[in-house]
mmCIF file of C-alpha atoms in Angstrom:
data_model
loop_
_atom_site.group_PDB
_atom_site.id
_atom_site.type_symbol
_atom_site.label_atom_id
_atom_site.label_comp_id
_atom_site.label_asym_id
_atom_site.label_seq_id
_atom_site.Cartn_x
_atom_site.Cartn_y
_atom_site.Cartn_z
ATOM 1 C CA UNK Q 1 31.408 12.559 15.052
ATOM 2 C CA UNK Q 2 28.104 11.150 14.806
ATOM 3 C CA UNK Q 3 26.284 9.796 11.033
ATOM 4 C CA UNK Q 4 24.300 11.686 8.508
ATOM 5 C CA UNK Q 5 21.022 9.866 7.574
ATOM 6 C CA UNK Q 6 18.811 10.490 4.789
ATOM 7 C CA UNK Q 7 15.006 8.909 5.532
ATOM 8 C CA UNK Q 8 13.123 8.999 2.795
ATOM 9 C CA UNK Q 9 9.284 8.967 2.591
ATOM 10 C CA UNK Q 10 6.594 11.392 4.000
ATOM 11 C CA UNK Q 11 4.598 9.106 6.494
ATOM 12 C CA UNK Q 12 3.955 8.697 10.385
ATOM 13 C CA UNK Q 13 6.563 5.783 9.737
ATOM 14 C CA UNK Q 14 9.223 8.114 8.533
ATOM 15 C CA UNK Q 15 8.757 10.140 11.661
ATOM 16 C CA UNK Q 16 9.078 7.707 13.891
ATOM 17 C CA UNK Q 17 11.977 6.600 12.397
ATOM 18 C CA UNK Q 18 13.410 9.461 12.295
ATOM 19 C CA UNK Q 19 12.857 9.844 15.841
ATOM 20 C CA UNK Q 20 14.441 6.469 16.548
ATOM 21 C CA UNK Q 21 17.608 7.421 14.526
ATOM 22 C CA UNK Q 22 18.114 10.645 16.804
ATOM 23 C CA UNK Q 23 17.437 8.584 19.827
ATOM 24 C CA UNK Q 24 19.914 6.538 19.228
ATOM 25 C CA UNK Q 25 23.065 8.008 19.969
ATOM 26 C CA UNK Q 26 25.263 7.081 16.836
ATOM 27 C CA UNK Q 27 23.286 9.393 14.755
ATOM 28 C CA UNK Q 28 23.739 13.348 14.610
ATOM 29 C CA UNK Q 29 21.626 14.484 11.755
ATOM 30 C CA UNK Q 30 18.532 13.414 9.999
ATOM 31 C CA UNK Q 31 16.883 14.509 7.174
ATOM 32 C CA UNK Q 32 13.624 13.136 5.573
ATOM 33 C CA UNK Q 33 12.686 13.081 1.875
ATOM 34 C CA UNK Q 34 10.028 14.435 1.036
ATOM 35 C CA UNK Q 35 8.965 14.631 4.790
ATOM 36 C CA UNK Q 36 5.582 16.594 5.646
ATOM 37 C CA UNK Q 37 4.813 20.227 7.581
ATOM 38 C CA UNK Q 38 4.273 17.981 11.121
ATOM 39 C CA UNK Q 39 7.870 16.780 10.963
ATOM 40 C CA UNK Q 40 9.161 20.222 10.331
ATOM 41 C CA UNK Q 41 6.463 21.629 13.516
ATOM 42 C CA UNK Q 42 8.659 18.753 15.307
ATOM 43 C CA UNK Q 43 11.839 20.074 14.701
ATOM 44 C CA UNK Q 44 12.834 17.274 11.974
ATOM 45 C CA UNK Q 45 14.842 18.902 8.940
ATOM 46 C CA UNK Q 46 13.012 17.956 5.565
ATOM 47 C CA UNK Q 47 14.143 18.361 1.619
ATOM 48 C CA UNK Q 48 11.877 18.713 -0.992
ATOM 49 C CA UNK Q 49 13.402 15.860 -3.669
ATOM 50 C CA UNK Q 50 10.913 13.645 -5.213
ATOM 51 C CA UNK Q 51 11.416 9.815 -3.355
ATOM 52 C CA UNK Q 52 10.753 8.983 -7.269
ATOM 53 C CA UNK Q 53 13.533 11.073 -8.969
ATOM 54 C CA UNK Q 54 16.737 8.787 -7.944
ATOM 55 C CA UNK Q 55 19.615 10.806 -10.072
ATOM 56 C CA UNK Q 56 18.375 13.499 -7.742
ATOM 57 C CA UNK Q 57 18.029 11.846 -4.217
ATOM 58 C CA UNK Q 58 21.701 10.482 -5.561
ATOM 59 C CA UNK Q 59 23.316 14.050 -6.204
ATOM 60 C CA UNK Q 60 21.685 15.244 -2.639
ATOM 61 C CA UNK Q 61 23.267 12.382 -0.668
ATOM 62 C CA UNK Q 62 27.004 13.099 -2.085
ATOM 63 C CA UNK Q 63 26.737 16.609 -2.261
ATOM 64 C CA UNK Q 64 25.404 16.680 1.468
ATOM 65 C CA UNK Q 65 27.873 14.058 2.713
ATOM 66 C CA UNK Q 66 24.930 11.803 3.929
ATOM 67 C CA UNK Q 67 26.484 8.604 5.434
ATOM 68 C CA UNK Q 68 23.323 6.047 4.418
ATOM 69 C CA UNK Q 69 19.738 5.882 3.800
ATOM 70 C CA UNK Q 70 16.936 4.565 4.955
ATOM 71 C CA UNK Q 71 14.333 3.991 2.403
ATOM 72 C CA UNK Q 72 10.767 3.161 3.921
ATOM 73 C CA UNK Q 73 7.933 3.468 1.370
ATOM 74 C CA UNK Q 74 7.030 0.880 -0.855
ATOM 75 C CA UNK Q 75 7.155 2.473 -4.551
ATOM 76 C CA UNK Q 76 10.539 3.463 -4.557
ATOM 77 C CA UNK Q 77 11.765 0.255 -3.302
ATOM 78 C CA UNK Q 78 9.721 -1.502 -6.214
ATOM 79 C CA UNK Q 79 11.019 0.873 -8.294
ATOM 80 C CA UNK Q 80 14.818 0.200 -7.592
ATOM 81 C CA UNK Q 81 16.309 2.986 -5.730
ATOM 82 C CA UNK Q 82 18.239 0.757 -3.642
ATOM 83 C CA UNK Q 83 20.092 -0.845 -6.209
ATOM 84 C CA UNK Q 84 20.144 2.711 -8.049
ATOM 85 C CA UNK Q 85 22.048 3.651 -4.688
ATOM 86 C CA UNK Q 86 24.096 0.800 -4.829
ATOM 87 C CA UNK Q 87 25.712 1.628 -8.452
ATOM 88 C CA UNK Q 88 26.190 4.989 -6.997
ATOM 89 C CA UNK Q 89 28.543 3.627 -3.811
ATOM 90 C CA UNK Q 90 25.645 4.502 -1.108
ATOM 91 C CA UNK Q 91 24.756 2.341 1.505
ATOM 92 C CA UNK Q 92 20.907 2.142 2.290
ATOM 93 C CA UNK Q 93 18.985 0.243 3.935
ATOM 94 C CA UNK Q 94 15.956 -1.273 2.514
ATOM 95 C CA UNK Q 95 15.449 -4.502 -0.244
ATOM 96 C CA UNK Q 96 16.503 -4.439 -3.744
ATOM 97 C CA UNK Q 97 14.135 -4.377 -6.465
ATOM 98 C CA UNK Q 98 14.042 -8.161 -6.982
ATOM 99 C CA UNK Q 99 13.396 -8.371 -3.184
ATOM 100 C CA UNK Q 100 10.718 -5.985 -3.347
ATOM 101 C CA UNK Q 101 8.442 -7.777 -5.942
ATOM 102 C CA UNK Q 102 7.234 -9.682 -2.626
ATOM 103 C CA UNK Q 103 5.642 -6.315 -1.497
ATOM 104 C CA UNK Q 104 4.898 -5.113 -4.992
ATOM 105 C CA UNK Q 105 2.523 -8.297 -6.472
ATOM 106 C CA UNK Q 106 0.462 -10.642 -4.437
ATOM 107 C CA UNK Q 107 0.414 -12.797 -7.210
ATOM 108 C CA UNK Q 108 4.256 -13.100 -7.409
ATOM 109 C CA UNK Q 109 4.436 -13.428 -3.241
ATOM 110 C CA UNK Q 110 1.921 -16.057 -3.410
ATOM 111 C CA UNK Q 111 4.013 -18.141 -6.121
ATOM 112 C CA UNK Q 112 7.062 -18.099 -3.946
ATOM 113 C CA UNK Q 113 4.690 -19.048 -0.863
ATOM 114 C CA UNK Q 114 3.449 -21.886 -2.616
ATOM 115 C CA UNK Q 115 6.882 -22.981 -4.471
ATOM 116 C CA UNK Q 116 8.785 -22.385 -0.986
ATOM 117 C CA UNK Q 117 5.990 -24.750 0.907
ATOM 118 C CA UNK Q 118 5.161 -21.806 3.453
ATOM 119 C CA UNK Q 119 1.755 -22.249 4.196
ATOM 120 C CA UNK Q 120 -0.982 -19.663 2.533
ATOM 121 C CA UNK Q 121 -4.362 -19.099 1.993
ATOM 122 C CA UNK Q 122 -5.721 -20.822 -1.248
ATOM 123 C CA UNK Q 123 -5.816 -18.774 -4.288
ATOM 124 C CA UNK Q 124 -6.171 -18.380 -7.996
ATOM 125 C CA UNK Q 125 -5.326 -14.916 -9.776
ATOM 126 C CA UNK Q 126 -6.924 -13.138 -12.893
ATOM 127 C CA UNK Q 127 -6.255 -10.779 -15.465
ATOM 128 C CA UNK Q 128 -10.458 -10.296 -16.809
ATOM 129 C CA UNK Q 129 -13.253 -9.448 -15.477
ATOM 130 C CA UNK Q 130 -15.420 -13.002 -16.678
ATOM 131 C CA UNK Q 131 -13.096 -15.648 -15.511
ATOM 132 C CA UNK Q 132 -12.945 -13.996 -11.570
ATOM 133 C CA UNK Q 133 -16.715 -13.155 -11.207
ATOM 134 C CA UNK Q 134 -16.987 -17.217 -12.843
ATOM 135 C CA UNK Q 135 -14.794 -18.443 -10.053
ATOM 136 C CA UNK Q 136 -16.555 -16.117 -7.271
ATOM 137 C CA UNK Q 137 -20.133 -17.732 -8.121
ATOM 138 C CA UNK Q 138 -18.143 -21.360 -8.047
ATOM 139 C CA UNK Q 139 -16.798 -20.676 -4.434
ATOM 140 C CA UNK Q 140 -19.016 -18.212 -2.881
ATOM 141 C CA UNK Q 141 -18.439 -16.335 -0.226
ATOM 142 C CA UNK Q 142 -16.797 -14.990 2.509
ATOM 143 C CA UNK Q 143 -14.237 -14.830 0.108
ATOM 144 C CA UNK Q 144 -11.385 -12.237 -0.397
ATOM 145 C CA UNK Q 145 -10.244 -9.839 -3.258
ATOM 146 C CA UNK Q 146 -7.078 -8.631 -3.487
ATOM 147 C CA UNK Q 147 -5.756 -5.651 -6.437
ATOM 148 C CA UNK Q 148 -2.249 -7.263 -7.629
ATOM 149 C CA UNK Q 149 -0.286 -4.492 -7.089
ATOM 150 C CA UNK Q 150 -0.061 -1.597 -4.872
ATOM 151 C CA UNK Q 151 -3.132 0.267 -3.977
ATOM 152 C CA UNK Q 152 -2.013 2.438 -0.928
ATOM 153 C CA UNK Q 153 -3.621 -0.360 1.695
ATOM 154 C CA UNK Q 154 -7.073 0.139 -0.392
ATOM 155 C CA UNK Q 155 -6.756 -2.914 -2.724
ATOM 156 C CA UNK Q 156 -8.339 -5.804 -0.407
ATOM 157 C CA UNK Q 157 -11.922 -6.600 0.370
ATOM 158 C CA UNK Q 158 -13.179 -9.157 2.221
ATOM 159 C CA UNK Q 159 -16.664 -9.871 0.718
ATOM 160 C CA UNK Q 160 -18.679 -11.684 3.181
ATOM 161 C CA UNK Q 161 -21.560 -12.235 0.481
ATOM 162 C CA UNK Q 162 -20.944 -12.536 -3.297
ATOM 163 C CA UNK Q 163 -22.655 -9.248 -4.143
ATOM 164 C CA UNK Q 164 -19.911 -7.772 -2.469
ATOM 165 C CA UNK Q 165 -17.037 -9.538 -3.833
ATOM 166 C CA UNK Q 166 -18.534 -8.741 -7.822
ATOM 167 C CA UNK Q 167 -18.610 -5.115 -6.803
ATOM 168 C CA UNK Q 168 -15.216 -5.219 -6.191
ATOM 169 C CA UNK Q 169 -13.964 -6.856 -8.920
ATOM 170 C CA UNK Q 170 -16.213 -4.476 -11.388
ATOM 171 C CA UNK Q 171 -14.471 -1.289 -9.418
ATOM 172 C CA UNK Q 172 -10.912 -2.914 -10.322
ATOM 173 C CA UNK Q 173 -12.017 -4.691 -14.185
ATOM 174 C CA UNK Q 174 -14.447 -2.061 -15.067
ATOM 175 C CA UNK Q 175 -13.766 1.382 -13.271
ATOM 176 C CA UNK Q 176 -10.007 0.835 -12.881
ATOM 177 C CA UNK Q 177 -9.989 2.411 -9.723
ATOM 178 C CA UNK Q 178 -5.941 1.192 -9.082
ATOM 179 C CA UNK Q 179 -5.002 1.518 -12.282
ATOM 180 C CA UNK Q 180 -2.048 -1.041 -13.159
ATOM 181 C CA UNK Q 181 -2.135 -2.391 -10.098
ATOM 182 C CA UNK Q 182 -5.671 -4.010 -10.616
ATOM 183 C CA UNK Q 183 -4.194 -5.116 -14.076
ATOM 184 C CA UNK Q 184 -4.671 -8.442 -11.660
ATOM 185 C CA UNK Q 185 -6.449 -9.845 -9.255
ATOM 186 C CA UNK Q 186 -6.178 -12.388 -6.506
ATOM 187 C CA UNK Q 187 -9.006 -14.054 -5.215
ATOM 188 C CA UNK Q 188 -8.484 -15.832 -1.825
ATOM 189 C CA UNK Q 189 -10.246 -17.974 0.435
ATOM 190 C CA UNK Q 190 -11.755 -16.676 3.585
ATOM 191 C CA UNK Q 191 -9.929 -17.345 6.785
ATOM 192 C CA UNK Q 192 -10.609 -16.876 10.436
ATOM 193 C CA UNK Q 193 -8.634 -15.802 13.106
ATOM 194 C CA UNK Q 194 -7.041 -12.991 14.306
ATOM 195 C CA UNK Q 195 -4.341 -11.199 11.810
ATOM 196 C CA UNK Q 196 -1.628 -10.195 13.085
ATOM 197 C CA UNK Q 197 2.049 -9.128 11.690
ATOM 198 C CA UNK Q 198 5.757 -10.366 12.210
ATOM 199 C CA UNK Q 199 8.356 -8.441 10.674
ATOM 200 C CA UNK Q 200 12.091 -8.588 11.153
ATOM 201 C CA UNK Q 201 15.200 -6.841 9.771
ATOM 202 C CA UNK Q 202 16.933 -9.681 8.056
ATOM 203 C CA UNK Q 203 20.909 -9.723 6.776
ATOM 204 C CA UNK Q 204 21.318 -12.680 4.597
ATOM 205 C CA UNK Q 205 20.902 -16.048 6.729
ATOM 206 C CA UNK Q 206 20.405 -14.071 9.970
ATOM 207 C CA UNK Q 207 17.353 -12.315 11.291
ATOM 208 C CA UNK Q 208 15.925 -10.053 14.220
ATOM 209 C CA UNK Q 209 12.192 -10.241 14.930
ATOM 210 C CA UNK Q 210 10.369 -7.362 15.810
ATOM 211 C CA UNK Q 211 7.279 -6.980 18.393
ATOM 212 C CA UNK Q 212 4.478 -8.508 16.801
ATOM 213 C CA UNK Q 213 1.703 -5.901 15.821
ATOM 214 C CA UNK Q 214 -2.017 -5.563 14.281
ATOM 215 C CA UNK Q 215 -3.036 -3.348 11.539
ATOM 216 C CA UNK Q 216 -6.511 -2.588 12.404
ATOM 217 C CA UNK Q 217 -7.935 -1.111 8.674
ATOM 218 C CA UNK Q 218 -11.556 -1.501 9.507
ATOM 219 C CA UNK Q 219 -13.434 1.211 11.413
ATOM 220 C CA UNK Q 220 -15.285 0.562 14.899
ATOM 221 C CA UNK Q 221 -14.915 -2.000 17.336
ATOM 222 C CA UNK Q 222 -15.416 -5.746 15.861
ATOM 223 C CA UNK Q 223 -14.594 -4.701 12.209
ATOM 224 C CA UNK Q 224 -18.158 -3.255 12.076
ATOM 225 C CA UNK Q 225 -17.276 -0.217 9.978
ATOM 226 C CA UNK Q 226 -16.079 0.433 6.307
#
């Protein structure tokens, strides 16, 4: 008889993996958490508990004989839920919450970057307002700004004139438009070149590379667009 899986998260990501899981042959059923209406249109089964309530996820798993989970967004990781799962005697796949800060702060990446010699743009980070815009008139521009925390993919700006790069620091400083997660900013310098990303699953010392992809944020061809 084949697994159980619970996926949690509501995103294009979940459904693919989703997909993947049923592809692959060891898994029977799959059921996403939270989910969305086009995974259900697709035939995926979904649950309504909250990614963020863990006692709940935790009674849903045992009292649905789930086998593991697969945890894909980025809050509940930060948050813990796979350690929460761990205490609990459920295997899932996904970082712990120490693991996680990497994803969670840039600042706190960019220390173990530079304290692990693995190269990195320059930097400084801020908590005010003063001291940033100071150090964005020192170094000009093209320069990047970067909201500490999480900011649902909206929290960098690459400010190709210092008007620009002010702007954005007043909409994290002043407006607070990401809330904690702008409690912080790093400022980078500008670099050139094609970005590109390398992920891999890894199990302690050992690691499996996955296809190398782009993440193309910017609208139009040539990153003309907002």
């Amino acid at each position: 008889m084949g697994q159980k899986v619970l996926v949690i998260g509501s995103g294009a990501r979940e459904h693919a993996i989703a997909h993947a899981l049923m592809r692959g042959g060891s898994v029977d059923e799959v059921t996403v958490a939270p989910g969305n209406p086009g995974m259900e249109l697709d035939g995926i089964r979904t649950t309504q508990v909250n990614p963020s309530n863990h006692a709940a996820l935790i009674d849903f798993v045992k009292n649905n004989g789930y086998d593991w989970v697969f945890v894909g967004p980025e809050v509940p990781l930060i948050e813990g839920i796979v350690d929460d799962f761990a205490a609990a005697g459920i295997r899932a796949f996904g970082p712990n919450k120490a693991a996680a800060q990497i994803e969670g702060s840039k600042d706190f990446a960019k220390q173990l970057m530079e304290r692990h010699d693995i190269p990195t743009a320059k930097y400084q980070t801020f908590d005010d307002l003063e001291r940033s815009t100071a150090y964005v008139r020192k170094h000009g521009a093209p320069i990047v700004i970067k909201a500490d925390g999480l900011a649902a993919g909206k929290g960098v700006t690459v400010a190709m004139d210092e008007e620009t790069a002010i702007a954005a620091l007043d909409d994290i400083f002043i407006d607070h438009r990401f809330g904690n997660a702008g409690a912080k900013v790093v400022i980078e310098d500008f670099l050139e070149g094609q970005e590109f990303s390398l992920m891999s699953f890894v199990n302690g010392t050992e690691f499996w590379p996955m296809p190398i992809s782009q993440d193309h944020k910017r609208a139009y061809d040539g990153d003309k667009g907002p």
